[in-house]
Amino acid sequence: MKQKTLRELDLAEERLEAAHSGLAATFAPAAEIVASELRDDQVIEWAEKGLEMAEQSVRSWEAAARFFEVSPAVARMMPFNYFMKWADCGSELCMESPTLAVSYFAASPGAMSRLRSRHIETWANLGRGLYKGTWKSSALATRFFEASPKLLATLTVPEMERFAGLLGALSHRSYDMAAECLAISEDIFPMLGEDKRAFIRLGASLTETTWRQVKGLFESVARALPAIQPDQRARFLRLAQGLQDSGKANLPAAISSAGQAMSQLDGEHHEPILGMGETLMKKTPGAVPSFIESCPRALEKVSISQLSQWFEQGVGILDLNEDGGLAYFRIESAKSHEALEILSSSVELSRIKDVMEMYCLALAGADVKLAASNELADKNIGWVSDEAPTTEGSTVYLPAQEGRYPTKEENFALYKVVSTHQVAHLEFGSFRFRYDLPSTLFDDLRPQIAAVPKDRDAQAAEGGWATDMQRFFDLFEERRLALDVFTIVEDGRLDAIVVSDYPGIRTSYLAVQDGALKSRPDIRSLPAREALVELMVRLSLRQESGLAAPAKYRDEAGQVAALARKVATPTAVVEDAAEATLRIYAILSQVPNEETAPDDWEEVDVSDTEGAEAGLDDQQLLNQLTQQSEEGQADEQEYNPSQDVDYRGEFKPELGQMMTELRMQRQEQPGDQEGEQITQEMLEEMLKSSAEVDLESGEGGTEEATGAFADNMLKEAGLNMPQTPEMGQGPLVHLDEDGGPLNPDEPQTFVYDEWDFRADDYKPRWCIVRQKTMAEGDAGYFGSTLHSYGPLADQIRRQFEMLVPEMFRKVRKLEDGEEIDIDDVIEAIVDIRTGAGPSEKLYWKRNKVQRDVAVVFLLDTSASTAEAIEEAKKVTDDWDAPSDPVEYMVWLRTRRGEGMRRSYKRIIDLEKEAMVLLIHALEAIGDVYGIYSFSGYGRENVEFYTIKDIDENFSERVQRRIDRVAPLHATRMGPAIRHATSKLEAQDARTKLLFLISDGRPQDRGYSREGVEKEYAVHDTRMALDEALDKDINAFCLTVDKNGHDYLKTMCADMGYEVLDDIYTLPNRLLYLYRRLTI
Amino acid sequence: MTTRTQTLYRSYIIEEYHLADEPYYVPVGDEIELFEAAYRQRIPILFKGPTGCGKTRFVEYMSYRLGQPLTRVSQRSGEDADDSDVQNGHRNIPLVTIACHEDLTASDLVGRYLLQGDSTIWIDGPLTRAVKAGGICYLDEIVEARKDTTVLIHPLTDHRRILPVEKRGELLEAAEGFLLVMSYNPGYQSALKDLKHSTRQRFVAIEFHPPPPEIESQIVEHEAGVDRKTAEQLAKLGEKVRNLREHGLAEGASTRLLIYAGKLMAQGIQPRRACQVAVNWAVTDDSSIHSSIAEVISSIFE
């Protein structure tokens, strides 16, 4: 520092001391530090600023002192020109009030670290604006500066301006309140997240209307916010704003009680409830607080999804009557209570699904799934109802919620009745109908009809019938009528069986039937033919008396009733239902669908079944069946299909049997079934003729709809596997991969030799393995997979745990040990007595057989694992990765794209699931294990992903990584195996195992030699496995490629390998093998 | 003054225990003919099947049917037995049942020396007794036994039909009527406890399954003493619960459990309750399966 400068500073110090004694002591140390930061002339300028301030007025020395005190800290934060600006602002404040300037300077170090230099003036002016020359305003402005560092930590400058504006407005009313609000706001802003303006605006608008409540607002918000999910707080405040805008009285009280209500709610529910609040806000803001306050009470009774139903009803009421709506949302109206009662007593499918699924499974004895009805409707395979229960042969569909009865027990019983009825279709063989099988109760008409050729039969026979059910329905001219009759008769049969076979459910079953009767149309309101059909429905629902029929068709009614009842016995089979249908149809076809005058009805006595049946003549019926229908009479109405009985739902025998057959077709091995395959054409043919599908309702023309239905059905049955487009089967270009050895150029890359079996030598440093850690996905995958395997996962884990006790074996006949073995001692004494030499081995001990296993699992994540599982059954041998890079990418995209489009499981999914189960089990026994996946593209890009490193402990990160395992590129197995081997080699374990899980033969771009494509890769892999064996590492290959035997024989000559016939057994089998291999 | 001693228990010498009545057995298939044929040819027999489906009952029945007095031992129970027991007149082939466990040693089967006062006496094991007496030796749950015991039976199960008694330095030739029968349940045994091929290929295997509902209800009706209808319902329950195998249930409800349930009902326990304790809680500990089976029970029983 120049002499001159020092002199000037000394001078300044003297003057300062003169202004106020002791000021020089503050100045000196600050000057020393400031001098090291600034140029000499700047230091002087700074000193003069302070001096000027100190000499301003009597008390301004305090501001100057604080100025010097904080200067070193502030000077470091900004360029000199801003630094001076800051000093000037202080100086100006000091002119207004030295106290203000003191707090300004005191807050500066904290505030400046958050504030851009150019905003200094703005900030100073904000504080200054609050100062109105009075003592109270000075206190407020001082408080403002004091709070600034904290406020600026969360507020931006424009927000700060708004907030200061709010404080200013408040201060017009009361300085005390403004100060108190300022104090509370320090806590509020950090809780607000991004959107603070909502809150400031709320405060501002409240200030305008009822300023006395502003403090209450601040307090209530400060209390309410912590209880609300952070991401929902802004929404909450916007709702409050809405209330304010609507002129709600006492806003703070509303916020406080709403906040309290929110605090009682599950955090997950905040989002939907606020969403409903927003909907309500648009209609009747006044109802919002009551609604939110009622939520905790309502949620005690109902679930969140039911709450939204309750809400919807309330909105409906609100539309009609505002007061009623308000009372509703306060749960103070009878309607509201009632709605909650109904909802709370209703049963949701999702809650009982597991139990009921197992129940259905037990009853059906087949693999039955349970799902909500709308899922079936969404599949667009012919079923349309979102709510009606039904089954398509493998899944029972039930309504998502059932709340018809006042108690949960009754609603559950209804579910049980409905599922029992649907399962009965499977259990008692509705879809196992065979045209050629005899019935048990009738003289079969079917063979006799076949003898009478008809036009449409002949036509259909050409194409053949896809199903027996289709063949049966082809007999009828009026398919819809036949379907109704068959449905009623068959359902009646099933109900009879269920009620007799399951006495335990009889009571609820009959109650449900009674209920169903109540919702049936009045027979007397129907035209004749429909009336007779309705009569059958009622009869099947056990209505015995009061059944009416047109007097004219009294006999027909009796006959129909007798036939329907005949089948309703526990021993009847589906073919009986078919025979009865034939007869009833024959009778009904003679009954014109005409109106009957109210006086012409008569009650039918249905008890005399024998008499009625006696009036039937098979031959006559046959004639009626086969004759062409006459032209309808003038007054005949079109036949309206019978309304479904609610608990029986939609019964579609043709579609159901079709789906069942399609599924069987999928399971059968191609080539070994007796019947012919159902083709898409046959399917479309059936759909066109069937009365079960409403083709007109679909988009586009009938043709299109048929095609879409057929496609969906095939897909649903897992059959629609369009041939994969021919991919790049171009000439196999010789690509001996020009170039020589490679060098690992990056960290985490490793270079390995590759075996060339033709040259009978290694290609040195030929492949680069790039080791990467798998990216992390969702940890939830792990848990949900375990959950979906449910009992199986635990069972497997238990089996593994059982391995552990095996480690402590009691070893007998030792010369030394824990204790003497009394049996052996007796034996020894006996030996002595008998004169033989006694054994000295009299001890036993527990021998701890240390389990010492290290294992590496190598997952093949090549693109082919993206294949849907059914497709994998195809011969996978007929393709190979094209060598040309461009072609290769195209090939890759097609393959991966295919996988993406499918919703069914892919091979990779099962690999992942197997890994989850494996980890679950391995963690139980504490083996050292690593899981890696590999793929790659070309020899310089073998990707080796770590899912769980062998030295790594199992953690949530591993769970996350599994989620991200996805199909990638090709399969260059050799280098991956070599790299895995090197990992195992580093382990010090007695048993080392390398477990390779793949879906096909090794292949990659250039993983071949001219003319010997496949062998090259196979031989290199084999050599890699041999190398592992030389290092005392056991290798095992598990493949899901059914054609795996041919190359695996070569590849795993000395090692174990297994080809899985059914890929679904992969998880199970893998664990089984693991146990066997490591013992 | 004389004190009258009263025997409070009944004991039998292994070979002399007679079953008074014919064991109740309903054939499901051709197992009786198979057993008889194998017995005539002295081919050892292996029963495979889940627990409680009638394996033990069948061997008792066959021993009765083949006209033999039946003898039962639990091992080591014959310590006070005297092997000088004289065979009475007619050909008498006992049935010796041995429940195998993991500590079952060769001496437990063959016999051992025991101390008596200052001297030692030799006691034949149950297998030796069966070999001497020419009876059927039934090894229940053979895979549970230690490996060395399974090897012991090898010379008995081929053309040699001999039992080496090492301790006494003798080879025992099996009497005419001797036959080895064993049972095992492939279902729940772990991979560790599989039967070695050298052992299993010495037997013909008869497989046992839970009987079909018609037969099962007949059995339940007879054994539990319930009426026909209840028996049919129990059989139906058994069938339905077995449908859950592989879906979380390791083993379906055995006929034995159904009989237990029936017996409880015969004692006046409410049917649903009886099934719950005898079937539902017996087959699994999994609560979700419990509730599902409970629903099945409540559908079948009132």
PDB file of C-alpha atoms in Angstrom, chain A residues 723-730 874 878-879 882 887 890-891 894-895 898:
ATOM      1  CA  GLN A 723     -44.592 -64.990 -39.147  1.00  0.00           C
ATOM      2  CA  THR A 724     -41.638 -62.812 -38.390  1.00  0.00           C
ATOM      3  CA  PRO A 725     -40.690 -60.955 -41.489  1.00  0.00           C
ATOM      4  CA  GLU A 726     -37.778 -62.446 -43.269  1.00  0.00           C
ATOM      5  CA  MET A 727     -34.880 -60.602 -41.896  1.00  0.00           C
ATOM      6  CA  GLY A 728     -31.812 -60.041 -43.864  1.00  0.00           C
ATOM      7  CA  GLN A 729     -31.237 -63.585 -44.933  1.00  0.00           C
ATOM      8  CA  GLY A 730     -28.887 -62.203 -47.507  1.00  0.00           C
ATOM      9  CA  LYS A 874     -40.864 -71.567 -33.037  1.00  0.00           C
ATOM     10  CA  ASP A 878     -33.550 -70.280 -39.083  1.00  0.00           C
ATOM     11  CA  TRP A 879     -32.201 -66.859 -38.521  1.00  0.00           C
ATOM     12  CA  PRO A 882     -26.837 -60.365 -40.358  1.00  0.00           C
ATOM     13  CA  GLU A 887     -28.866 -54.772 -42.168  1.00  0.00           C
ATOM     14  CA  VAL A 890     -32.775 -53.131 -39.263  1.00  0.00           C
ATOM     15  CA  TRP A 891     -32.903 -56.689 -38.083  1.00  0.00           C
ATOM     16  CA  THR A 894     -37.655 -55.493 -36.087  1.00  0.00           C
ATOM     17  CA  ARG A 895     -36.872 -57.949 -33.391  1.00  0.00           C
ATOM     18  CA  GLU A 898     -41.864 -57.048 -31.984  1.00  0.00           C
TER      19      GLU A 898
END
